[in-house]
Structure formats: C-alpha cells, structure tokens
Amino acid sequence: MARLVMKFGGTSVADLDRIRNVAQRVKRVQDAGNEVAVVVSAMSGVTNQLVGYVQGLAALYDAREYDAVVATGEQVTAGLTAIALQEIGVDARSWQGWQIPLRTDDAHGRARIESIDGTDLIARMQAGQVPVVAGFQGIGPRNRITTLGRGGSDTSAVALAAAIRADRCDIYTDVDGVYTTDPRIVAKARKLDKIAYEEMLELASVGAKVLQTRSVELAMKERVRIQVLSSFADLPGTLVVDEDEIVEKEIVSGIAYSRDEAKITMRRVPDRPGIAAAIFGPLSGAGVNVDMIVQNMSADGTTDMTFTIGRTDLPRARAIMNEHRASIGWTEMLTDPDVAKISVVGVGMRSHTGVANTMFSALASKGINIQVISTSEIKVSVLIGAEYTELAVRALHTAYGLDAA
Ligand code: ADP
Ligand code: ASP
Ligand code: MG
C-alpha cells in the first residue's frame, strides 16, 4: 500500500469523457489498496481563454483580479472530477486552495506556496475518501485568491505530496514521459526512463513545459519522487531521480525551447557605473524577470544593453523604461517579441568540453544567426529568430546524437 498524489493536466480533463477516464484510473489505483489524493488542472484551453478575457480589458491589469478570474478553471474540474468519482462509487470531495488551506505569498500571478495543512486531508484519505484538489491556486496573506504561475498545478501536486508525505507524485499528461526534446516538434525524440532532478530543473526552467520549474525545485528540496506518465496509455513513465541513480550519463540529455521571450535593446545608454542597476533595479522592483543580458563594448562613452524578459511582461517593461527614461538616460528603445531561446542541457557538460561549440556549428550550418548567448554549468542557451525554432531544435537533436534509431 502506498500514498500517492495523482495529478492530471489540462488535456487529461479536457471534456467529460476524459474526466470519466480520470475517475476510472483513480479508482483502479485506490482499489489496488492505495491512498490517493488527486490534483487537477483546468480543462485545456480554459486558462488561456480566461487570461485572454483579462488582457482584453486592460494591458496593465490588477494582478489580484487576474488571479480571481484565472483560478476558476480549476474550481470547475475539481468539482467535476469529484462528481465523476462519486458516480463510480468512490467517496470523493473537491477542495479549493483556500479550503485546505494552501497558503502562498502575495505575488499575484506567480505566487509561491508557503504552507499546506495536510492534517484533514490525511485523516480523510485514511478513511477512504479521495480529496480532489484544484491545482494552480492558493490563498494569500490578505485572504485573496492567488495563482502559482502558468503550469502551476504541477507545483500544487508536488507541494501536496510533501505535505501529506506521499510516497510518490504521479504527473499524468498527454505524453508518456520526459523526452530528449518536445516530441511534438521532433518525431525522433526519445523517451527517458530516468532523468536527474538537476537536469529536469534546468530543462523546465529553459522552457520544457512538461513540468513547471518550481515543481521540480520543490521536489528536489522536499525529496518528493516524481513520475511523469500518460493518462491515456498504460505505460511506465519517466522517473525524476538523483543523479547517482543514472548509470549511463549522456553529455547532453535534453534540448528545450521557449517562445515566451521578448528582447529589449536600450541603445546608447551612458557607459557609467550604476547603469545596469538603473535599468534592472526598476524592472525587478516591478517583478519583471530578466533572463539573458548582454552589454556591448563602448567606444564613445555610450553602450547598448540588450536583455530578454517574458513576453507577457513586455508592455510592463516598456512602461517602466519610459518612466525611468531620465534617470537611465536612454535615447532609443528597441523591442522584439519574435525571438526564441534554445537550450541544451546535460550534467555531462561538467566534465566535457566542446558542447557549446557543437551547438554554434550546428546552428551556423543551418544559417541561423545567434543573437544572445548564456551558459551555466550544465546548460548553454542561445537566442534566435522565432521562425527558426523547430529547425534549430531538430538540428541540435541530431548534432548531439539524440535521434531515436
Ligand atoms: P499538462 O496539461 O498535462 O500539464 P503540458 O502541456 O503542460 O501538459 O505539458 C506536456 C507537454 O510538454 C507535452 O505535450 C509536450 O508537447 C511538452 N514538452 C516539452 N518538452 C518536453 C519534453 N522534453 N518531454 C516531454 N514533453 C515535453
Ligand atoms: N491551468 C493552469 C495553466 O494552464 C495551470 C496548469 O495547467 O498547470 O497554466
Ligand atoms: Mg502543465
């Protein structure tokens, strides 16, 4: 007997038939003698639609009201899944974030979980009830509804697993595991039986949407075992494990892309001490996350500063740069939303050289221009024109010998 969290993503609860399928799967696992807690996402497409409503009314909207709107998708699926379970004779009830309560900080739209009280849930699970928890949402310090950032139901599931001391957190999705790259754009992507936490963390943070970055961070910290698997097939999935559990280490284990970036260049800003702080201070103060940064050589006392941010932050970032124009002293601002970040990740990079060069050569051979480069111990990322995304990912997948036979 084990205690398990089963998390179902948007495609797994996309309509009533799929919700019935989820209920059957949960029942099978419970019938096998396990205690089960379920976490659900909104039906696929619903969160995007809700975000669209908010953005349709205001470019710079009130983030607290954004959360009040976008958290509703999960309220619906939690209730529906509980009903579907009841219909097949499983004792179940839905839980909204605030009812548990799942407490977060007040960073609306990207809140962090601070605590989850698992006592009541554990007692009910022991009595045979299945809690169905609305993912993605919590309650902030001022009793307002918060959401955990896009893809946040994964984090709800891992945090819940830690709070109820579950033996494993199973993430059911529309692919049967973690692949060497997104199997939807590279037909030759290979499924991995195991992946190290650190690699999964890095892949998630550079855009592999299969798990939200924070869920992996949390799993690493709380030592939650994660399995990623399909909710449509009965196949073993991918286990996220410690690095020393992986016998055959590849130099590069995965390639990820992100089209959610935008590039900003501040032209001819004064090249003086404090200029980076003058630009990035106000952005970070407003919660705009800056990712890649390059500062050019200066010849005439001015320099160009190029950086990337999340594309949805572009209106906010522009407004902030306009507001601080005098203190920064910029003369021209160029923005480009048509960029993509491509990253190669692998713990083997620590002990091998030439990984970045393979990347640069492979991109050059396809005529793809690199705009910005950034590296970490186990990752190399480049910024390129968005139209080359798929070409670049496929070329790199082949160049690093990852293609399935
Ligand atoms: P869910 O709605 O279940 O949370 P997501 O759409 O958030 O599902 O995540 C699953 C998707 O992640 C897959 O459909 C796939 O296109 C994408 N993906 C990106 N990179 C990878 C990867 N390396 N391995 C598996 N899936 C990936
Ligand atoms: N429904 C939310 C989203 O689309 C959370 C999730 O699916 O994990 O971002
Ligand atoms: Mg997801």
Coordinates of C-alpha atoms and ligand atoms in Angstrom, one line a residue:
M1 CA 0.0 0.0 0.0
A2 CA 1.2 3.5 -0.8
R3 CA 0.0 7.0 -0.5
L4 CA 0.0 8.7 -3.9
V5 CA -0.7 12.0 -5.5
M6 CA -2.2 11.7 -9.0
K7 CA -2.1 15.0 -10.9
F8 CA -4.0 15.4 -14.2
G9 CA -3.1 18.1 -16.7
G10 CA -5.5 20.1 -18.9
T11 CA -5.7 17.6 -21.8
S12 CA -6.4 14.8 -19.3
V13 CA -9.6 16.6 -18.1
A14 CA -10.4 18.3 -21.4
D15 CA -14.0 17.0 -21.6
L16 CA -16.5 14.8 -19.7
D17 CA -15.3 11.6 -21.3
R18 CA -11.7 12.3 -20.2
I19 CA -12.8 13.2 -16.7
R20 CA -14.6 9.8 -16.6
N21 CA -11.4 8.2 -17.8
V22 CA -9.5 10.0 -15.0
A23 CA -12.0 8.8 -12.4
Q24 CA -11.6 5.2 -13.6
R25 CA -7.8 5.5 -13.3
V26 CA -8.1 6.9 -9.8
K27 CA -10.5 4.1 -8.8
R28 CA -8.1 1.4 -10.1
V29 CA -5.2 2.8 -8.1
Q30 CA -7.4 3.1 -5.0
D31 CA -8.8 -0.4 -5.4
A32 CA -5.3 -1.7 -5.5
G33 CA -5.1 -0.7 -1.9
N34 CA -3.5 2.8 -2.1
E35 CA -4.5 6.1 -0.6
V36 CA -4.9 8.6 -3.3
A37 CA -5.1 12.4 -3.5
V38 CA -5.9 14.0 -6.9
V39 CA -4.8 17.3 -8.2
V40 CA -6.4 18.7 -11.4
S41 CA -5.7 21.4 -13.9
A42 CA -8.3 23.4 -15.8
M43 CA -9.7 21.9 -19.0
S44 CA -7.1 22.5 -21.8
G45 CA -7.5 26.0 -23.3
V46 CA -9.6 27.3 -20.5
T47 CA -6.8 29.1 -18.6
N48 CA -5.7 30.7 -21.9
Q49 CA -9.3 31.9 -22.5
L50 CA -9.5 33.4 -19.1
V51 CA -6.2 35.2 -19.5
G52 CA -7.5 36.5 -22.8
Y53 CA -10.5 38.0 -21.1
V54 CA -8.4 39.8 -18.6
Q55 CA -6.0 41.1 -21.3
G56 CA -8.9 42.1 -23.4
L57 CA -9.9 44.6 -20.8
A58 CA -6.6 46.0 -19.7
A59 CA -2.9 45.8 -20.7
L60 CA -1.7 46.7 -17.2
Y61 CA -4.4 44.8 -15.2
D62 CA -4.7 44.4 -11.4
A63 CA -2.9 41.1 -10.7
R64 CA -5.3 40.3 -7.8
E65 CA -8.3 40.3 -10.1
Y66 CA -6.4 38.4 -12.8
D67 CA -6.0 35.6 -10.1
A68 CA -9.7 35.8 -9.2
V69 CA -10.5 35.2 -12.8
V70 CA -7.9 32.6 -13.9
A71 CA -8.2 30.4 -10.8
T72 CA -11.8 29.5 -11.7
G73 CA -10.8 26.9 -14.4
E74 CA -9.5 24.5 -11.7
Q75 CA -12.6 25.1 -9.5
V76 CA -14.7 23.6 -12.3
T77 CA -12.6 20.5 -12.9
A78 CA -12.1 19.7 -9.2
G79 CA -15.9 19.6 -8.8
L80 CA -16.5 17.7 -12.0
T81 CA -13.8 15.1 -11.1
A82 CA -15.3 14.6 -7.6
I83 CA -18.7 14.0 -9.2
A84 CA -17.3 11.6 -11.8
L85 CA -15.6 9.6 -8.9
Q86 CA -18.9 9.6 -6.9
E87 CA -20.7 8.3 -9.9
I88 CA -18.5 5.1 -9.9
G89 CA -18.8 4.6 -6.2
V90 CA -15.7 6.3 -5.0
D91 CA -16.1 8.6 -1.9
A92 CA -14.6 11.9 -3.1
R93 CA -14.8 15.6 -2.5
S94 CA -13.3 18.7 -4.1
W95 CA -11.0 21.2 -2.3
Q96 CA -10.3 24.7 -3.4
G97 CA -6.9 26.1 -2.4
W98 CA -8.4 28.3 0.3
Q99 CA -10.3 25.5 1.8
I100 CA -7.3 23.3 2.6
P101 CA -5.8 26.0 3.1
L102 CA -2.9 26.1 0.7
R103 CA -1.2 29.4 1.8
T104 CA 1.0 31.4 -0.6
D105 CA 2.8 34.8 -0.6
D106 CA 1.1 37.7 -2.2
A107 CA 3.0 37.7 -5.5
H108 CA -0.2 37.5 -7.6
G109 CA 0.1 35.6 -10.8
R110 CA 3.2 33.8 -9.7
A111 CA 2.7 33.2 -6.0
R112 CA 4.9 30.9 -4.0
I113 CA 3.5 28.3 -1.7
E114 CA 4.3 28.9 1.9
S115 CA 2.4 26.1 3.7
I116 CA -0.2 23.4 3.3
D117 CA -2.1 22.0 6.2
G118 CA -2.4 18.3 5.3
T119 CA -3.9 17.0 8.5
D120 CA -7.5 16.9 7.5
L121 CA -6.7 15.5 4.0
I122 CA -4.7 12.7 5.6
A123 CA -7.4 11.8 8.0
R124 CA -10.0 11.6 5.2
M125 CA -7.7 9.6 2.9
Q126 CA -7.2 7.1 5.7
A127 CA -11.0 6.8 5.9
G128 CA -11.1 6.0 2.2
Q129 CA -12.1 9.4 0.8
V130 CA -10.3 10.8 -2.3
P131 CA -9.6 14.6 -2.0
V132 CA -9.7 16.3 -5.4
V133 CA -7.7 19.4 -5.1
A134 CA -7.9 22.4 -7.5
G135 CA -4.4 22.9 -8.8
F136 CA -2.7 26.2 -9.6
Q137 CA -4.4 28.2 -6.8
G138 CA -4.0 29.2 -3.2
I139 CA -4.8 31.9 -0.7
G140 CA -2.5 34.9 0.0
P141 CA -1.8 36.6 3.3
R142 CA -4.7 39.1 2.8
N143 CA -7.2 36.3 2.1
R144 CA -7.1 36.9 -1.6
I145 CA -7.0 34.1 -4.2
T146 CA -3.6 33.6 -5.7
T147 CA -2.3 31.6 -8.6
L148 CA 1.1 29.9 -8.9
G149 CA 2.1 30.9 -12.4
R150 CA 1.4 29.1 -15.7
G151 CA 1.7 25.3 -15.4
G152 CA 1.4 25.7 -11.6
S153 CA -0.8 22.6 -11.0
D154 CA 2.4 20.6 -11.1
T155 CA 3.7 22.6 -8.2
S156 CA 0.4 22.2 -6.3
A157 CA 0.8 18.4 -6.8
V158 CA 4.4 18.2 -5.5
A159 CA 3.7 20.5 -2.6
L160 CA 0.7 18.5 -1.7
A161 CA 2.7 15.3 -1.9
A162 CA 5.2 16.8 0.5
A163 CA 2.5 18.0 2.9
I164 CA 0.8 14.6 3.1
R165 CA 4.0 12.7 3.0
A166 CA 3.1 10.8 -0.2
D167 CA 5.3 8.0 -1.5
R168 CA 5.2 9.4 -5.0
C169 CA 3.7 12.2 -7.1
D170 CA 2.5 10.9 -10.4
I171 CA 2.1 13.6 -13.1
Y172 CA -0.4 12.4 -15.7
T173 CA -0.1 14.3 -19.0
D174 CA -0.6 13.9 -22.8
V175 CA 2.8 12.4 -23.5
D176 CA 4.1 9.3 -21.9
G177 CA 7.1 10.8 -20.1
V178 CA 10.0 13.2 -20.4
Y179 CA 11.7 13.1 -23.8
T180 CA 15.1 14.3 -25.1
T181 CA 13.1 17.2 -26.5
D182 CA 9.5 18.1 -27.1
P183 CA 8.1 15.0 -29.0
R184 CA 5.6 17.3 -30.7
I185 CA 8.2 19.0 -32.7
V186 CA 10.9 16.3 -33.1
A187 CA 9.5 13.0 -34.2
K188 CA 12.8 11.3 -33.4
A189 CA 12.8 12.4 -29.7
R190 CA 13.5 9.6 -27.3
K191 CA 11.7 8.9 -24.0
L192 CA 13.9 8.9 -21.0
D193 CA 13.3 6.2 -18.3
K194 CA 15.0 8.4 -15.7
I195 CA 16.2 12.0 -15.6
A196 CA 18.2 13.7 -12.8
Y197 CA 16.4 16.4 -10.7
E198 CA 19.0 18.9 -11.7
E199 CA 18.6 18.2 -15.4
M200 CA 14.8 18.3 -15.2
L201 CA 15.1 21.5 -13.3
E202 CA 17.3 23.1 -15.9
L203 CA 15.1 21.8 -18.8
A204 CA 12.0 23.1 -17.1
S205 CA 13.5 26.5 -16.4
V206 CA 14.5 27.0 -20.1
G207 CA 11.1 26.1 -21.4
A208 CA 10.3 22.3 -21.4
K209 CA 6.7 22.7 -20.3
V210 CA 6.2 19.1 -19.2
L211 CA 6.9 20.1 -15.6
Q212 CA 6.7 23.6 -14.1
T213 CA 10.1 24.7 -12.8
R214 CA 9.0 25.3 -9.3
S215 CA 7.6 21.8 -9.0
V216 CA 11.0 20.3 -9.7
E217 CA 12.7 22.7 -7.3
L218 CA 10.3 21.8 -4.6
A219 CA 10.6 18.0 -5.3
M220 CA 14.4 18.3 -5.0
K221 CA 14.1 20.2 -1.8
E222 CA 11.4 18.1 -0.2
R223 CA 12.7 14.8 -1.7
V224 CA 9.4 14.0 -3.4
R225 CA 9.7 11.3 -6.0
I226 CA 8.1 12.3 -9.3
Q227 CA 6.9 10.2 -12.2
V228 CA 5.7 11.7 -15.5
L229 CA 3.4 9.4 -17.4
S230 CA 0.5 9.3 -19.9
S231 CA -3.1 9.5 -18.8
F232 CA -4.2 7.8 -22.0
A233 CA -1.9 4.7 -22.1
D234 CA -0.7 2.2 -19.5
L235 CA 3.0 2.6 -20.0
P236 CA 5.7 3.2 -17.5
G237 CA 6.7 6.9 -17.5
T238 CA 9.9 8.8 -16.6
L239 CA 11.2 8.9 -13.1
V240 CA 12.9 12.0 -11.8
V241 CA 15.8 10.7 -9.6
D242 CA 19.1 11.6 -8.0
E243 CA 22.0 11.9 -10.4
D244 CA 23.8 8.9 -9.0
E245 CA 20.8 6.7 -9.8
I246 CA 21.5 7.2 -13.5
V247 CA 24.1 4.8 -14.9
E248 CA 24.6 5.9 -18.4
K249 CA 25.1 9.6 -18.4
E250 CA 24.8 11.4 -21.7
I251 CA 26.7 14.6 -22.2
V252 CA 23.5 16.3 -23.4
S253 CA 20.3 14.8 -22.2
G254 CA 17.8 17.2 -23.4
I255 CA 17.0 20.2 -25.7
A256 CA 14.4 22.8 -24.8
Y257 CA 12.9 25.9 -26.5
S258 CA 10.9 28.8 -25.3
R259 CA 8.9 31.1 -27.5
D260 CA 7.7 33.1 -24.5
E261 CA 10.6 35.5 -24.6
A262 CA 11.0 39.1 -25.8
K263 CA 14.1 41.0 -26.4
I264 CA 14.7 44.7 -25.5
T265 CA 17.7 46.8 -26.5
M266 CA 18.4 50.1 -24.8
R267 CA 20.5 51.9 -27.3
R268 CA 23.3 54.4 -26.5
V269 CA 22.9 54.5 -22.7
P270 CA 25.7 56.2 -20.8
D271 CA 28.5 53.8 -20.0
R272 CA 28.9 54.6 -16.3
P273 CA 29.0 52.7 -13.0
G274 CA 25.4 52.1 -11.9
I275 CA 23.8 51.9 -15.4
A276 CA 22.9 48.2 -15.0
A277 CA 21.3 48.9 -11.6
A278 CA 19.4 51.9 -13.1
I279 CA 17.9 49.7 -15.8
F280 CA 17.4 46.4 -13.9
G281 CA 16.5 47.8 -10.5
P282 CA 13.1 49.2 -11.5
L283 CA 12.3 46.1 -13.6
S284 CA 13.0 43.8 -10.7
G285 CA 11.1 46.1 -8.3
A286 CA 8.1 45.6 -10.6
G287 CA 8.5 41.9 -10.6
V288 CA 9.7 41.7 -14.2
N289 CA 12.1 38.8 -14.5
V290 CA 15.2 39.5 -16.7
D291 CA 16.8 36.4 -18.2
M292 CA 19.7 36.9 -20.7
I293 CA 21.8 40.1 -20.7
V294 CA 24.5 41.4 -23.0
Q295 CA 26.2 44.8 -22.7
N296 CA 28.2 45.9 -25.7
M297 CA 31.7 47.4 -25.9
S298 CA 31.7 51.1 -25.6
A299 CA 33.8 53.5 -27.8
D300 CA 32.2 56.9 -27.3
G301 CA 31.0 56.8 -23.7
T302 CA 27.7 55.1 -24.5
T303 CA 26.8 51.4 -24.7
D304 CA 23.9 49.2 -25.9
M305 CA 22.3 47.0 -23.3
T306 CA 20.3 44.0 -24.6
F307 CA 18.2 41.7 -22.4
T308 CA 15.3 39.3 -22.5
I309 CA 12.2 39.1 -20.4
G310 CA 9.0 37.1 -20.5
R311 CA 6.9 38.2 -23.5
T312 CA 3.8 38.9 -21.4
D313 CA 5.9 41.4 -19.4
L314 CA 6.7 43.4 -22.5
P315 CA 4.1 46.1 -22.0
R316 CA 5.0 46.5 -18.3
A317 CA 8.7 46.6 -19.1
R318 CA 8.3 49.3 -21.8
A319 CA 6.2 51.4 -19.4
I320 CA 8.9 51.1 -16.7
M321 CA 11.7 52.1 -19.1
N322 CA 9.6 55.1 -20.2
E323 CA 9.0 56.1 -16.7
H324 CA 12.8 55.9 -15.9
R325 CA 14.0 57.5 -19.1
A326 CA 15.6 60.4 -17.4
S327 CA 17.4 58.5 -14.7
I328 CA 18.7 55.9 -17.1
G329 CA 19.4 58.4 -19.9
W330 CA 18.5 56.2 -22.8
T331 CA 18.0 57.5 -26.3
E332 CA 16.3 54.7 -28.1
M333 CA 14.5 51.5 -27.1
L334 CA 14.1 48.6 -29.5
T335 CA 11.8 45.7 -28.7
D336 CA 11.5 42.4 -30.5
P337 CA 8.9 39.8 -29.5
D338 CA 9.8 37.4 -32.4
V339 CA 12.6 35.6 -30.7
A340 CA 13.1 32.1 -29.2
K341 CA 15.5 30.7 -26.7
I342 CA 17.0 27.3 -27.5
S343 CA 18.9 25.5 -24.8
V344 CA 20.9 22.3 -24.5
V345 CA 21.1 20.7 -21.0
G346 CA 23.2 17.9 -19.5
V347 CA 25.1 17.1 -16.3
G348 CA 27.8 15.6 -18.6
M349 CA 28.8 19.1 -19.6
R350 CA 30.6 19.5 -16.3
S351 CA 33.2 17.0 -17.5
H352 CA 33.2 17.6 -21.2
T353 CA 34.4 20.4 -23.4
G354 CA 33.2 21.5 -26.8
V355 CA 29.5 21.2 -26.1
A356 CA 28.8 24.9 -26.8
N357 CA 30.8 24.7 -30.0
T358 CA 28.8 21.8 -31.3
M359 CA 25.8 24.0 -30.8
F360 CA 27.2 27.0 -32.6
S361 CA 28.4 24.9 -35.5
A362 CA 25.1 23.1 -35.9
L363 CA 23.2 26.4 -36.0
A364 CA 25.7 28.0 -38.4
S365 CA 25.3 25.1 -40.8
K366 CA 21.6 25.9 -41.0
G367 CA 22.3 29.6 -41.5
I368 CA 20.7 30.5 -38.1
N369 CA 22.0 33.7 -36.5
I370 CA 22.7 33.8 -32.8
Q371 CA 21.6 37.0 -31.1
V372 CA 22.5 36.4 -27.4
I373 CA 24.3 33.5 -25.6
S374 CA 24.2 32.5 -22.0
T375 CA 25.6 29.5 -20.2
S376 CA 25.5 27.7 -16.8
E377 CA 27.4 24.7 -15.5
I378 CA 25.0 22.3 -17.2
K379 CA 23.4 24.4 -19.9
V380 CA 24.0 26.5 -23.0
S381 CA 21.2 28.8 -24.3
V382 CA 21.0 30.9 -27.4
L383 CA 18.5 33.5 -28.6
I384 CA 17.5 33.2 -32.2
G385 CA 14.7 34.4 -34.5
A386 CA 11.4 32.7 -33.6
E387 CA 10.9 31.4 -37.1
Y388 CA 13.9 29.1 -36.8
T389 CA 12.8 27.4 -33.6
E390 CA 11.9 24.0 -35.0
L391 CA 14.7 23.9 -37.4
A392 CA 17.2 24.7 -34.7
V393 CA 15.8 22.1 -32.2
R394 CA 15.9 19.4 -34.8
A395 CA 19.4 20.3 -36.0
L396 CA 20.7 20.2 -32.4
H397 CA 18.9 17.0 -31.6
T398 CA 20.8 15.3 -34.5
A399 CA 24.1 17.1 -33.7
Y400 CA 24.2 15.7 -30.2
G401 CA 23.3 12.2 -31.3
L402 CA 20.0 12.1 -29.6
D403 CA 17.8 11.0 -32.5
A404 CA 16.0 7.7 -32.0
A405 CA 17.1 4.9 -34.3
Ligands
ADP1 P1 -0.4 19.3 -18.9 O1 -1.6 20.0 -19.4 O2 -0.7 17.8 -18.7 O3 0.2 19.9 -17.7 P2 1.6 20.4 -20.6 O4 1.1 20.9 -21.9 O5 1.8 21.4 -19.5 O6 0.6 19.3 -20.1 O7 3.0 19.6 -20.7 C1 3.0 18.5 -21.6 C2 3.7 18.9 -22.9 O8 5.0 19.3 -22.7 C3 3.7 17.9 -24.0 O9 2.5 17.8 -24.7 C4 4.9 18.3 -24.8 O10 4.5 19.0 -26.0 C5 5.6 19.3 -24.0 N1 7.1 19.1 -23.8 C6 8.0 20.0 -24.0 N2 9.2 19.4 -23.8 C7 9.0 18.1 -23.5 C8 9.9 17.0 -23.2 N3 11.2 17.2 -23.1 N4 9.4 15.8 -22.9 C9 8.0 15.7 -22.9 N5 7.1 16.7 -23.2 C10 7.6 17.9 -23.5
ASP2 N1 -4.4 25.7 -15.8 C1 -3.1 26.3 -15.5 C2 -2.4 26.7 -16.7 O1 -2.9 26.5 -17.8 C3 -2.3 25.5 -14.5 C4 -1.8 24.2 -15.1 O2 -2.4 23.7 -16.1 O3 -0.9 23.6 -14.5 O4 -1.3 27.3 -16.7
MG3 MG 1.5 21.6 -17.5

